[in-house]
Amino acid sequence: MCGIVGIVQRDSTKIGKNIIDSLRKLEYRGYDSVGIATIDNDQVVVSKEQGKITEVIDKMQLDDLHGKIAIGHTRWATHGPPSKENSHPHTDCKNEIAVIHNGIIENFQSLKEELVSQGHEFQSETDTELIPHLIEQLMQEKQMNLKDAIIHTARKLEGTFAICVLSSLEPDRIYCAKRDSPLVLGINADRMFCASDIPAFLSHTQQVVLLHDEEFVTLSHDGYEIINFRDMKKVNRKPYIVSWKPEMAQKGGFPHFMLKEIHEQPSSLADYIRIKQPSLNKIAEKIYDAKKVFLLAAGTAHYSTLTGENLIRKYAKKACSAIIASEYDSVSPLIDEETIVLPVSQSGETMDTIMAIKDAKKLGAKVLSAVNVIGSSITRHSDEVLYLYAGPEIGVAATKTYTAQTLSMWDIGLEIGKISGELGNNEYNEARRLFNEIPSVVKQTIVRSEALTNRIASWFAKKSSSFYLGRGVNLQTAKEGALKMKEIAYIHSEAYPAGESKHGPIALIEEDYPVVFIAPEDQTHKRMIGSIMEMKTRGATTIGVIEEGDKEIGELVKWKIEIPKGYSEMITTIPYVVPLQLLAYYTAVRKNLSPDMPRNLSKSVTVL
Ligand code: F6R
């Protein structure tokens, strides 16, 4: 939620363009408004406007801004609706200090009231605006210099923040501080960056410094200095080289990031399989030895944990539950030293998930995670991490990271099956053989289903409501497919256990109502036929995601989308979701919607 970036560069050309280039890579974090602060002729100059970058760039002439230093922000509104006034950067009364912020200041009301009583005038409804005023107040009242005033401000703030401060009082540097919201540095001889995420500077440098909570940074041409803003101790942290390539954060010839990321799945899944991680065995052993296991995640990531839940129950023969992270409180009383919590997350920054694992840790639980972004907050709270190696995902709707998350669940599940003996040697080896084939199955699935899903999309796009039905492990596939359709094509889509649909939801079925069935040839097959018949009889138009050559269901449904043979139960949750990603994508495109930037959403949900 909200993307922030700061640049300090040696030459003074095109700083506006440079900030905009970086902000474009962060727009997945929010796109309600955009704003930049630079220093020109010793003055802070702020340009900001409501709207996406492409909508406001010409109007504001952002590309033309010059200077050696700038901060920029792309907003996902929390405090105050999207508007020019509520856009960042925000400044103090004298317009000497400009601040951008990602996070939520919980004590903003009381701090703001105090500042208003001291004579500060506020222009916006945001929590952020109090920050420049508080810095200004501390400088006036306590005679602090800018750096000390920012440090004191950071200490006073409750809640979450990554902030970047630029000031005409010290025009050669940016100060930053963070707690619980992401912030990284990009190190380049000519240009130094601070940003919410690595893609913001990936085309300039792969040298990254990760910042931890309660850290304060001074960023200038000469380098960076990190201190802990609580104990004021200096932190020596060298950059590491990130393996992500610059082109990974570009569209590479695809019209949208989402389509590119769907097509990247064969290679992202192959990367995950190729990179052997020592943490895998440790995680499997610890889960097998634990008394209780809770998988914690939000949204799409939660659906992937349903695979984990199934497999841990099956192979470790132990009570295990996949919990929606924001509903964690209901299991908190069960957490103790004998509990494992397993958070799964693309960003590693989802606040609901972070808060849940922080509480679980306090209660003595071990944290074993599966995360895509290396060095993100969740990884730092974890005892062991299994990385997803899916590369940067820019499209707001998760696609390649969902299949990577699900694959990691299978990976852990198979290891537990081996340890517990539930999978004998031969069964384990056969399962691993199929596991290794997943990238090629996904590739074939994309090739076979893309044109067909595009055709179905032209009909689906006219609909306002639909059902996605599955059974067993593929109930999660139905849930993920329905979520994709909802979030990018804005068509109400409800996923239901196929068998349960007759207990109420079937009342909604009328002529030509869309019902998508996820129906591999596994033990659920016969019963799925029953469910399809029930829906067809009542006029539904049926779409089946089925196994290649499945005549029985193939002849029943109006549209059949075939998945290569031989993967019933074992890992069907990965290839069977792919046509549903494509169907949602093409439906959004048919409706002239932007699949990469769906309304009201942000990729990284860093608020509770
Ligand atoms: C949906 C989507 C979200 C995320 C959820 C968790 O397409 O992307 O539902 O899955 O916000 O995010 P992470 O995985 O970053 O914790």
Coordinates of C-alpha atoms and ligand atoms in Angstrom, one line a residue:
M1 CA 0.0 0.0 0.0
C2 CA 1.6 3.2 -1.2
G3 CA 4.9 3.2 -3.1
I4 CA 7.6 5.5 -2.0
V5 CA 10.9 6.3 -3.6
G6 CA 13.7 8.8 -3.1
I7 CA 16.7 9.5 -5.3
V8 CA 20.0 11.4 -4.7
Q9 CA 21.9 11.7 -7.9
R10 CA 25.2 13.4 -9.0
D11 CA 23.9 15.3 -12.0
S12 CA 20.8 17.6 -11.9
T13 CA 19.1 16.5 -15.1
K14 CA 15.8 14.7 -15.3
I15 CA 15.2 14.0 -11.7
G16 CA 11.4 14.1 -12.3
K17 CA 11.7 11.6 -15.1
N18 CA 13.9 9.3 -12.9
I19 CA 11.4 9.4 -10.0
I20 CA 8.5 8.7 -12.4
D21 CA 10.3 5.7 -13.9
S22 CA 10.7 4.3 -10.4
L23 CA 7.2 5.2 -9.4
R24 CA 5.8 3.3 -12.4
K25 CA 7.4 0.2 -11.0
L26 CA 5.7 0.8 -7.7
E27 CA 2.3 1.7 -9.0
Y28 CA 1.1 -1.9 -8.2
R29 CA 1.2 -0.7 -4.5
G30 CA -1.5 2.0 -5.1
Y31 CA -2.6 4.4 -7.8
D32 CA -5.0 6.9 -6.3
S33 CA -2.6 9.8 -6.7
V34 CA 1.0 10.7 -7.4
G35 CA 3.3 13.4 -6.1
I36 CA 7.0 14.5 -6.2
A37 CA 9.0 16.9 -4.1
T38 CA 12.3 18.3 -5.4
I39 CA 14.6 21.1 -4.3
D40 CA 15.0 23.9 -6.9
N41 CA 16.7 27.2 -6.1
D42 CA 17.0 26.2 -2.4
Q43 CA 13.2 25.8 -2.2
V44 CA 11.1 22.7 -1.7
V45 CA 8.9 22.3 -4.8
V46 CA 5.9 19.9 -4.5
S47 CA 3.9 18.7 -7.6
K48 CA 1.0 16.4 -6.9
E49 CA -2.3 15.3 -8.3
Q50 CA -5.0 12.8 -8.0
G51 CA -5.0 9.9 -10.5
K52 CA -2.7 7.3 -12.0
I53 CA 0.8 8.4 -13.4
T54 CA -0.3 8.2 -17.0
E55 CA -3.3 10.4 -16.3
V56 CA -1.4 13.2 -14.5
I57 CA 2.1 13.1 -16.0
D58 CA 1.5 15.6 -18.8
K59 CA -0.8 17.9 -16.8
M60 CA 1.8 18.2 -14.1
Q61 CA 4.9 18.2 -16.4
L62 CA 6.6 15.9 -13.9
D63 CA 9.1 14.7 -16.4
D64 CA 10.5 18.3 -16.6
L65 CA 11.4 18.6 -12.9
H66 CA 15.2 19.2 -12.4
G67 CA 17.4 18.9 -9.4
K68 CA 19.8 16.4 -7.7
I69 CA 17.4 15.1 -5.1
A70 CA 13.7 14.1 -5.1
I71 CA 11.1 12.0 -3.3
G72 CA 8.0 10.5 -5.0
H73 CA 4.9 8.8 -3.9
T74 CA 2.1 6.7 -5.4
R75 CA -0.9 6.4 -3.0
W76 CA -3.4 3.8 -1.9
A77 CA -5.8 5.9 0.2
T78 CA -6.4 5.2 3.8
H79 CA -6.8 8.4 5.8
G80 CA -8.8 10.7 3.5
P81 CA -10.2 10.0 0.1
P82 CA -8.1 10.2 -3.1
S83 CA -7.6 14.0 -3.8
K84 CA -4.9 16.4 -4.6
E85 CA -4.9 17.7 -1.0
N86 CA -4.5 14.2 0.4
S87 CA -1.7 13.3 -2.0
H88 CA 1.9 13.0 -0.8
P89 CA 4.4 14.7 -0.3
H90 CA 3.1 16.7 2.7
T91 CA 5.0 19.7 4.0
D92 CA 5.4 21.8 7.2
C93 CA 4.0 25.3 7.6
K94 CA 7.1 26.9 6.2
N95 CA 7.3 24.6 3.2
E96 CA 10.9 23.6 4.2
I97 CA 10.3 19.9 5.0
A98 CA 8.6 17.4 2.6
V99 CA 7.6 13.9 3.7
I100 CA 6.3 10.8 1.9
H101 CA 5.0 7.9 3.9
N102 CA 3.7 4.3 3.6
G103 CA 1.9 2.9 6.6
I104 CA -0.6 4.1 9.2
I105 CA 0.1 6.3 12.2
E106 CA -2.1 5.1 14.9
N107 CA -1.7 8.0 17.3
F108 CA -2.1 10.6 14.6
Q109 CA -5.3 12.1 16.1
S110 CA -3.7 13.1 19.4
L111 CA -0.5 14.3 17.8
K112 CA -2.4 16.3 15.3
E113 CA -4.6 17.9 17.9
E114 CA -1.5 18.9 19.9
L115 CA 0.2 20.4 16.8
V116 CA -3.0 22.3 15.9
S117 CA -3.1 23.8 19.4
Q118 CA 0.5 24.9 18.8
G119 CA -0.6 26.8 15.7
H120 CA 0.2 24.4 12.9
E121 CA -2.1 24.5 9.9
F122 CA -3.1 21.3 8.1
Q123 CA -4.1 21.1 4.5
S124 CA -5.1 17.4 4.3
E125 CA -7.0 14.7 6.1
T126 CA -4.0 12.3 6.1
D127 CA -2.2 10.9 9.1
T128 CA 1.1 11.6 7.2
E129 CA 0.8 15.4 7.3
L130 CA 1.5 15.5 11.0
I131 CA 5.1 14.2 10.4
P132 CA 6.6 17.4 8.7
H133 CA 4.7 19.5 11.3
L134 CA 6.1 17.5 14.2
I135 CA 9.6 17.7 12.8
E136 CA 9.1 21.5 12.4
Q137 CA 7.8 21.8 16.0
L138 CA 10.7 19.9 17.5
M139 CA 13.2 22.0 15.6
Q140 CA 11.5 25.2 16.8
E141 CA 10.7 24.2 20.4
K142 CA 13.7 22.1 21.3
Q143 CA 16.2 23.7 19.0
M144 CA 17.0 20.3 17.4
N145 CA 18.7 20.0 14.1
L146 CA 16.8 18.3 11.3
K147 CA 18.2 14.8 11.8
D148 CA 17.5 14.7 15.5
A149 CA 14.0 16.1 15.0
I150 CA 13.2 13.3 12.5
I151 CA 14.6 10.7 14.9
H152 CA 12.5 12.0 17.7
T153 CA 9.5 12.1 15.5
A154 CA 10.0 8.5 14.5
R155 CA 10.2 7.5 18.2
K156 CA 6.9 9.3 18.9
L157 CA 5.0 7.7 16.1
E158 CA 2.9 4.7 16.9
G159 CA 1.9 2.3 14.1
T160 CA 3.6 1.5 10.9
F161 CA 5.7 3.7 8.7
A162 CA 8.4 3.9 6.0
I163 CA 9.1 7.7 5.6
C164 CA 11.4 9.7 3.5
V165 CA 12.1 13.3 4.3
L166 CA 13.6 15.9 2.1
S167 CA 14.3 19.5 3.2
S168 CA 15.7 22.7 1.8
L169 CA 17.6 23.1 5.1
E170 CA 19.9 20.2 4.1
P171 CA 19.4 20.0 0.4
D172 CA 22.0 17.2 -0.3
R173 CA 20.4 14.3 1.6
I174 CA 17.3 12.3 2.2
Y175 CA 16.5 11.0 5.6
C176 CA 14.4 7.8 6.0
A177 CA 13.0 5.8 8.9
K178 CA 11.0 2.6 9.1
R179 CA 8.9 0.4 11.3
D180 CA 6.9 -2.5 9.8
S181 CA 6.5 -1.0 6.4
P182 CA 9.0 -2.0 3.7
L183 CA 12.0 0.1 2.7
V184 CA 15.1 -0.9 0.9
L185 CA 18.2 1.0 -0.5
G186 CA 19.6 0.7 -4.0
I187 CA 23.2 1.5 -4.3
N188 CA 24.7 2.9 -7.6
A189 CA 27.8 5.1 -8.1
D190 CA 25.8 7.9 -9.7
R191 CA 22.5 7.5 -8.1
M192 CA 21.3 6.3 -4.6
F193 CA 17.8 5.1 -4.1
C194 CA 15.5 4.4 -1.2
A195 CA 12.2 2.7 -2.1
S196 CA 9.4 0.5 -1.0
D197 CA 10.5 -2.3 -3.3
I198 CA 13.4 -3.4 -5.4
P199 CA 11.8 -3.1 -8.9
A200 CA 11.9 0.7 -8.3
F201 CA 15.6 0.7 -9.0
L202 CA 16.3 -2.6 -10.6
S203 CA 17.1 -1.1 -14.0
H204 CA 19.9 0.9 -12.4
T205 CA 21.4 -1.4 -9.8
Q206 CA 21.1 -4.9 -8.3
Q207 CA 23.0 -3.8 -5.2
V208 CA 20.4 -3.8 -2.4
V209 CA 20.5 -2.9 1.3
L210 CA 17.6 -4.2 3.4
L211 CA 16.5 -2.0 6.2
H212 CA 15.1 -3.3 9.5
D213 CA 12.5 -2.0 11.8
E214 CA 13.5 1.0 14.0
E215 CA 16.3 2.0 11.6
F216 CA 17.1 5.5 10.4
V217 CA 19.1 6.2 7.2
T218 CA 21.0 9.2 5.9
L219 CA 21.2 8.9 2.1
S220 CA 23.6 11.2 0.1
H221 CA 25.9 11.1 -2.9
D222 CA 28.6 9.9 -0.6
G223 CA 26.8 6.8 0.5
Y224 CA 24.4 5.7 3.3
E225 CA 24.6 5.6 7.0
I226 CA 22.2 3.5 9.1
I227 CA 21.6 3.8 12.8
N228 CA 19.0 2.3 15.1
F229 CA 16.8 5.2 16.1
R230 CA 16.0 3.7 19.5
D231 CA 19.5 3.0 20.9
M232 CA 21.4 5.2 18.3
K233 CA 23.9 2.4 17.6
K234 CA 25.5 2.5 14.2
V235 CA 24.5 -0.4 11.9
N236 CA 27.1 -1.8 9.5
R237 CA 25.2 -3.5 6.6
K238 CA 26.8 -4.1 3.3
P239 CA 24.7 -4.3 0.0
Y240 CA 23.9 -7.7 -1.4
I241 CA 23.4 -8.5 -5.1
V242 CA 19.8 -9.4 -5.9
S243 CA 19.5 -12.1 -8.6
W244 CA 16.4 -10.5 -10.2
K245 CA 17.1 -9.1 -13.7
P246 CA 15.9 -5.6 -14.8
E247 CA 13.7 -7.1 -17.6
M248 CA 11.8 -9.1 -14.9
A249 CA 10.2 -5.8 -13.9
Q250 CA 9.2 -4.9 -17.5
K251 CA 6.4 -6.1 -19.7
G252 CA 8.6 -7.8 -22.2
G253 CA 6.2 -7.4 -25.2
F254 CA 3.1 -8.4 -23.3
P255 CA 0.2 -5.9 -23.1
H256 CA -0.1 -6.3 -19.3
F257 CA 2.1 -7.5 -16.5
M258 CA -0.6 -10.0 -15.5
L259 CA -0.5 -11.8 -18.9
K260 CA 3.3 -11.8 -18.8
E261 CA 3.3 -13.3 -15.3
I262 CA 0.8 -16.0 -16.3
H263 CA 3.1 -16.9 -19.2
E264 CA 6.1 -16.8 -16.8
Q265 CA 4.8 -19.6 -14.7
P266 CA 6.6 -22.5 -16.5
S267 CA 9.9 -20.8 -15.9
S268 CA 9.1 -19.5 -12.3
L269 CA 8.0 -23.0 -11.3
A270 CA 11.1 -24.5 -12.9
D271 CA 13.3 -22.0 -11.0
Y272 CA 11.6 -23.1 -7.7
I273 CA 12.2 -26.8 -8.5
R274 CA 15.8 -26.2 -9.6
I275 CA 17.0 -24.3 -6.5
K276 CA 17.4 -26.9 -3.8
Q277 CA 16.8 -25.2 -0.4
P278 CA 18.2 -26.6 2.8
S279 CA 15.3 -25.2 4.7
L280 CA 12.9 -27.6 3.0
N281 CA 13.9 -30.6 5.1
K282 CA 14.1 -28.6 8.3
I283 CA 10.6 -27.3 7.7
A284 CA 9.2 -30.7 7.0
E285 CA 10.8 -32.3 10.0
K286 CA 9.7 -29.5 12.3
I287 CA 6.1 -29.7 11.1
Y288 CA 6.2 -33.5 11.5
D289 CA 7.5 -33.1 15.1
A290 CA 5.1 -30.3 16.1
K291 CA 1.9 -30.9 18.0
K292 CA -0.1 -28.2 16.3
V293 CA 0.3 -26.5 12.9
F294 CA -1.4 -23.4 11.7
L295 CA -0.9 -22.0 8.2
L296 CA -1.4 -18.2 8.1
A297 CA -2.0 -16.1 5.0
A298 CA -4.4 -13.7 3.2
G299 CA -6.3 -13.7 0.0
T300 CA -4.8 -15.8 -2.8
A301 CA -2.0 -16.9 -0.5
H302 CA -4.6 -18.3 1.9
Y303 CA -6.0 -20.5 -0.9
S304 CA -2.5 -21.9 -1.5
T305 CA -2.3 -22.8 2.2
L306 CA -5.4 -25.0 1.8
T307 CA -3.1 -27.4 -0.2
G308 CA -0.7 -27.3 2.7
E309 CA -3.5 -28.0 5.2
N310 CA -4.7 -31.0 3.1
L311 CA -1.2 -32.5 2.7
I312 CA -0.1 -32.0 6.3
R313 CA -3.3 -33.7 7.5
K314 CA -2.8 -36.5 5.0
Y315 CA 0.9 -37.2 5.4
A316 CA 1.7 -36.0 9.0
K317 CA -1.6 -37.3 10.3
K318 CA -2.0 -34.2 12.5
A319 CA -4.5 -31.5 13.2
C320 CA -3.6 -28.6 11.0
S321 CA -5.6 -25.6 10.0
A322 CA -5.2 -22.9 7.3
I323 CA -6.3 -19.7 9.0
I324 CA -7.0 -16.4 7.3
A325 CA -4.5 -14.1 8.9
S326 CA -6.9 -11.4 9.8
E327 CA -9.0 -14.1 11.7
Y328 CA -5.9 -15.3 13.6
D329 CA -7.4 -14.2 17.0
S330 CA -9.6 -17.2 17.1
V331 CA -6.7 -19.6 17.2
S332 CA -4.4 -17.4 19.4
P333 CA -5.6 -19.3 22.6
L334 CA -4.3 -22.5 21.1
I335 CA -0.8 -21.3 20.3
D336 CA 2.1 -22.4 22.5
E337 CA 5.8 -23.7 22.4
E338 CA 4.6 -26.9 20.6
T339 CA 3.0 -25.0 17.8
I340 CA 4.3 -24.2 14.3
V341 CA 2.9 -21.3 12.4
L342 CA 3.6 -21.3 8.7
P343 CA 2.9 -17.9 7.0
V344 CA 2.7 -17.9 3.2
S345 CA 3.1 -14.6 1.4
Q346 CA 4.2 -13.2 -1.9
S347 CA 5.3 -9.8 -0.5
G348 CA 6.3 -10.8 3.0
E349 CA 4.8 -7.5 4.0
T350 CA 1.1 -8.3 4.5
M351 CA 0.2 -6.6 7.8
D352 CA -2.5 -9.1 8.8
T353 CA 0.0 -11.9 8.4
I354 CA 2.8 -10.1 10.2
M355 CA 0.7 -9.2 13.2
A356 CA -0.5 -12.8 13.5
I357 CA 3.0 -14.2 13.5
K358 CA 4.3 -11.6 15.9
D359 CA 1.6 -12.7 18.4
A360 CA 2.3 -16.4 17.8
K361 CA 6.0 -15.8 18.4
K362 CA 5.3 -14.1 21.6
L363 CA 3.3 -17.2 22.7
G364 CA 6.3 -19.4 21.9
A365 CA 5.4 -20.7 18.4
K366 CA 8.1 -21.4 15.8
V367 CA 7.6 -19.5 12.6
L368 CA 8.4 -21.4 9.3
S369 CA 7.5 -19.4 6.2
A370 CA 7.1 -19.6 2.4
V371 CA 7.8 -16.1 1.0
N372 CA 8.7 -14.7 -2.4
V373 CA 10.4 -11.4 -1.5
I374 CA 13.8 -12.1 0.0
G375 CA 14.6 -10.1 3.1
S376 CA 11.0 -9.0 3.6
S377 CA 9.5 -8.5 7.0
I378 CA 7.9 -12.0 7.3
T379 CA 11.3 -13.6 6.5
R380 CA 12.9 -11.6 9.3
H381 CA 10.4 -12.9 11.8
S382 CA 10.9 -16.5 10.6
D383 CA 13.0 -19.3 12.1
E384 CA 13.2 -20.9 8.6
V385 CA 12.2 -19.6 5.2
L386 CA 11.4 -21.5 2.0
Y387 CA 11.7 -19.0 -0.8
L388 CA 9.3 -19.1 -3.8
Y389 CA 11.8 -17.8 -6.4
A390 CA 8.9 -16.5 -8.6
G391 CA 10.7 -13.2 -9.3
P392 CA 9.0 -9.8 -9.0
E393 CA 5.3 -9.9 -9.5
I394 CA 3.9 -6.5 -10.6
G395 CA 0.4 -7.3 -11.7
V396 CA -1.9 -6.6 -8.7
A397 CA -3.6 -9.9 -9.1
A398 CA -1.4 -12.8 -7.9
T399 CA -0.8 -15.4 -10.6
K400 CA 2.7 -16.8 -10.7
T401 CA 3.2 -16.4 -7.0
Y402 CA 0.0 -18.4 -6.3
T403 CA 1.3 -21.4 -8.3
A404 CA 4.7 -21.0 -6.7
Q405 CA 3.1 -20.9 -3.2
T406 CA 1.0 -24.0 -4.0
L407 CA 4.1 -25.8 -5.4
S408 CA 6.0 -25.0 -2.2
M409 CA 3.1 -26.5 -0.2
W410 CA 3.3 -29.7 -2.3
D411 CA 7.1 -29.7 -1.8
I412 CA 6.8 -29.6 2.0
G413 CA 3.9 -32.1 1.9
L414 CA 5.9 -34.6 -0.1
E415 CA 8.9 -34.3 2.3
I416 CA 6.6 -34.9 5.3
G417 CA 5.1 -37.9 3.5
K418 CA 8.6 -39.3 3.1
I419 CA 9.5 -38.7 6.8
S420 CA 6.3 -40.1 8.1
G421 CA 6.5 -43.1 5.8
E422 CA 3.0 -42.4 4.4
L423 CA 4.7 -42.2 1.1
G424 CA 6.9 -45.3 0.4
N425 CA 10.0 -45.0 -1.6
N426 CA 8.3 -45.8 -4.9
E427 CA 5.4 -43.6 -4.3
Y428 CA 7.6 -40.8 -3.2
N429 CA 9.8 -41.1 -6.3
E430 CA 6.8 -41.2 -8.6
A431 CA 5.3 -38.2 -6.8
R432 CA 8.6 -36.3 -7.3
R433 CA 8.7 -37.2 -11.0
L434 CA 5.2 -35.7 -11.5
F435 CA 6.3 -32.7 -9.4
N436 CA 9.2 -32.1 -11.7
E437 CA 6.9 -32.2 -14.7
I438 CA 4.6 -29.4 -13.4
P439 CA 6.4 -26.6 -15.4
S440 CA 5.9 -28.4 -18.7
V441 CA 2.2 -29.3 -17.8
V442 CA 1.6 -25.6 -17.1
K443 CA 3.2 -24.6 -20.4
Q444 CA 1.0 -27.0 -22.3
T445 CA -2.0 -25.8 -20.5
I446 CA -1.3 -22.2 -21.4
V447 CA -0.8 -23.1 -25.1
R448 CA -4.0 -25.1 -25.2
S449 CA -6.3 -22.9 -23.3
E450 CA -5.4 -19.3 -24.1
A451 CA -7.4 -18.9 -27.3
L452 CA -10.4 -20.8 -25.9
T453 CA -10.5 -18.8 -22.7
N454 CA -10.3 -15.6 -24.7
R455 CA -13.4 -16.8 -26.7
I456 CA -15.3 -17.7 -23.5
A457 CA -14.4 -14.3 -22.1
S458 CA -16.4 -12.5 -24.8
W459 CA -19.5 -14.2 -23.4
F460 CA -18.5 -14.1 -19.7
A461 CA -17.8 -10.3 -20.0
K462 CA -21.6 -9.7 -20.4
K463 CA -22.4 -11.5 -17.1
S464 CA -22.7 -9.9 -13.7
S465 CA -22.5 -13.0 -11.5
S466 CA -21.1 -16.6 -11.6
F467 CA -20.3 -19.7 -9.7
Y468 CA -17.1 -21.6 -9.5
L469 CA -17.5 -25.1 -8.1
G470 CA -14.9 -27.7 -7.0
R471 CA -14.5 -30.5 -4.6
G472 CA -11.6 -31.7 -2.4
V473 CA -8.3 -30.0 -3.1
N474 CA -9.8 -28.2 -6.1
L475 CA -12.2 -26.3 -4.0
Q476 CA -9.3 -24.0 -3.5
T477 CA -8.8 -23.8 -7.3
A478 CA -12.4 -22.7 -7.5
K479 CA -11.9 -20.1 -4.8
E480 CA -8.8 -18.7 -6.5
G481 CA -10.5 -18.6 -10.0
A482 CA -13.5 -16.8 -8.5
L483 CA -11.2 -14.3 -6.7
K484 CA -9.4 -13.5 -10.0
M485 CA -12.7 -12.9 -11.8
K486 CA -14.0 -10.7 -9.1
E487 CA -10.9 -8.6 -8.6
I488 CA -10.0 -7.8 -12.1
A489 CA -13.2 -8.2 -14.2
Y490 CA -15.5 -7.0 -11.4
I491 CA -17.9 -9.9 -12.0
H492 CA -19.4 -11.2 -8.8
S493 CA -18.1 -14.8 -8.6
E494 CA -18.8 -17.2 -5.8
A495 CA -16.8 -20.3 -5.2
Y496 CA -18.6 -23.1 -3.5
P497 CA -18.0 -26.8 -2.7
A498 CA -19.8 -28.4 -5.6
G499 CA -21.7 -30.8 -3.3
E500 CA -22.8 -27.9 -1.0
S501 CA -24.2 -25.8 -3.9
K502 CA -27.5 -27.7 -3.8
H503 CA -28.1 -26.5 -0.2
G504 CA -29.0 -23.0 -1.1
P505 CA -26.9 -21.3 -3.8
I506 CA -28.6 -23.3 -6.6
A507 CA -31.6 -21.0 -6.1
L508 CA -29.7 -18.3 -8.0
I509 CA -29.4 -20.4 -11.2
E510 CA -31.4 -19.2 -14.2
E511 CA -31.1 -19.5 -18.0
D512 CA -27.5 -18.9 -19.2
Y513 CA -26.0 -18.4 -15.7
P514 CA -22.2 -19.1 -15.8
V515 CA -21.0 -22.0 -13.7
V516 CA -17.3 -23.1 -13.9
F517 CA -16.5 -26.6 -12.7
I518 CA -13.0 -27.7 -11.7
A519 CA -13.3 -31.4 -12.4
P520 CA -10.2 -33.5 -12.7
E521 CA -10.5 -37.3 -13.0
D522 CA -10.0 -38.1 -9.4
Q523 CA -12.2 -39.6 -6.7
T524 CA -14.5 -36.5 -6.9
H525 CA -15.2 -37.1 -10.6
K526 CA -18.5 -39.1 -10.3
R527 CA -20.0 -36.6 -7.9
M528 CA -18.9 -33.7 -10.0
I529 CA -21.0 -35.2 -12.8
G530 CA -24.0 -35.1 -10.5
S531 CA -23.3 -31.4 -9.7
I532 CA -23.0 -30.5 -13.4
M533 CA -26.3 -32.2 -14.1
E534 CA -28.1 -30.3 -11.3
M535 CA -26.9 -27.0 -12.7
K536 CA -27.5 -27.8 -16.4
T537 CA -31.1 -28.9 -15.6
R538 CA -31.8 -25.5 -14.2
G539 CA -30.5 -23.6 -17.3
A540 CA -26.8 -22.9 -16.3
T541 CA -24.2 -22.5 -19.0
T542 CA -21.4 -24.8 -17.9
I543 CA -17.6 -24.5 -18.3
G544 CA -15.5 -27.5 -17.3
V545 CA -11.8 -27.5 -16.5
I546 CA -11.3 -31.2 -17.1
E547 CA -8.7 -33.8 -17.8
E548 CA -7.8 -34.3 -21.5
G549 CA -10.0 -37.0 -23.1
D550 CA -12.6 -36.9 -20.3
K551 CA -15.5 -37.7 -22.5
E552 CA -18.1 -38.0 -19.8
I553 CA -17.8 -34.4 -18.6
G554 CA -16.5 -33.2 -21.9
E555 CA -19.9 -34.0 -23.5
L556 CA -21.9 -32.5 -20.7
V557 CA -20.4 -29.0 -20.5
K558 CA -20.8 -26.3 -23.0
W559 CA -17.1 -25.4 -23.0
K560 CA -14.4 -27.9 -22.0
I561 CA -10.9 -26.7 -21.1
E562 CA -8.6 -29.6 -21.2
I563 CA -5.5 -30.1 -18.9
P564 CA -2.9 -32.7 -19.8
K565 CA -3.6 -36.3 -18.6
G566 CA -2.1 -38.1 -15.6
Y567 CA -2.2 -35.5 -12.8
S568 CA -5.4 -36.5 -11.0
E569 CA -5.2 -35.3 -7.4
M570 CA -1.5 -35.0 -7.4
I571 CA -0.8 -31.4 -8.0
T572 CA -3.9 -30.7 -10.0
T573 CA -4.3 -27.4 -8.0
I574 CA -1.5 -25.9 -10.1
P575 CA -2.4 -26.5 -13.8
Y576 CA -6.1 -26.4 -13.2
V577 CA -5.9 -22.8 -12.0
V578 CA -4.1 -21.5 -15.1
P579 CA -7.1 -21.4 -17.5
L580 CA -9.0 -19.6 -14.7
Q581 CA -6.3 -16.9 -14.6
L582 CA -6.5 -16.5 -18.3
L583 CA -10.3 -16.4 -18.3
A584 CA -10.3 -13.6 -15.7
Y585 CA -7.6 -11.8 -17.6
Y586 CA -9.4 -11.9 -21.0
T587 CA -12.7 -11.1 -19.4
A588 CA -11.2 -7.9 -17.9
V589 CA -9.6 -7.0 -21.3
R590 CA -13.0 -7.6 -23.1
K591 CA -14.5 -5.2 -20.6
N592 CA -11.8 -2.6 -21.3
L593 CA -10.6 -2.8 -17.7
S594 CA -7.0 -2.6 -16.6
P595 CA -6.0 -6.0 -15.2
D596 CA -2.8 -4.7 -13.8
M597 CA -4.5 -2.0 -11.7
P598 CA -7.9 -3.1 -10.5
R599 CA -9.9 -0.5 -8.7
N600 CA -9.6 -0.2 -4.9
L601 CA -6.8 -2.7 -4.7
S602 CA -3.2 -2.6 -3.8
K603 CA -0.7 -5.5 -4.2
S604 CA 0.9 -5.2 -0.9
V605 CA -1.7 -4.7 1.9
T606 CA 0.4 -3.2 4.7
V607 CA -2.6 -2.0 6.8
L608 CA -4.7 -4.1 9.2
Ligands
F6R1 C1 -5.1 -11.5 -5.0 C2 -4.0 -11.0 -4.2 C3 -4.2 -10.9 -2.8 C4 -2.9 -11.4 -2.0 C5 -3.0 -11.1 -0.5 C6 -1.8 -11.6 0.2 O1 -4.8 -11.6 -6.4 O2 -2.9 -10.8 -4.7 O3 -5.3 -11.6 -2.3 O4 -2.7 -12.7 -2.2 O5 -3.1 -9.7 -0.3 O6 -0.6 -11.0 -0.2 P1 0.8 -11.6 0.1 O7 0.9 -12.9 -0.6 O8 1.8 -10.6 -0.4 O9 0.9 -11.8 1.6

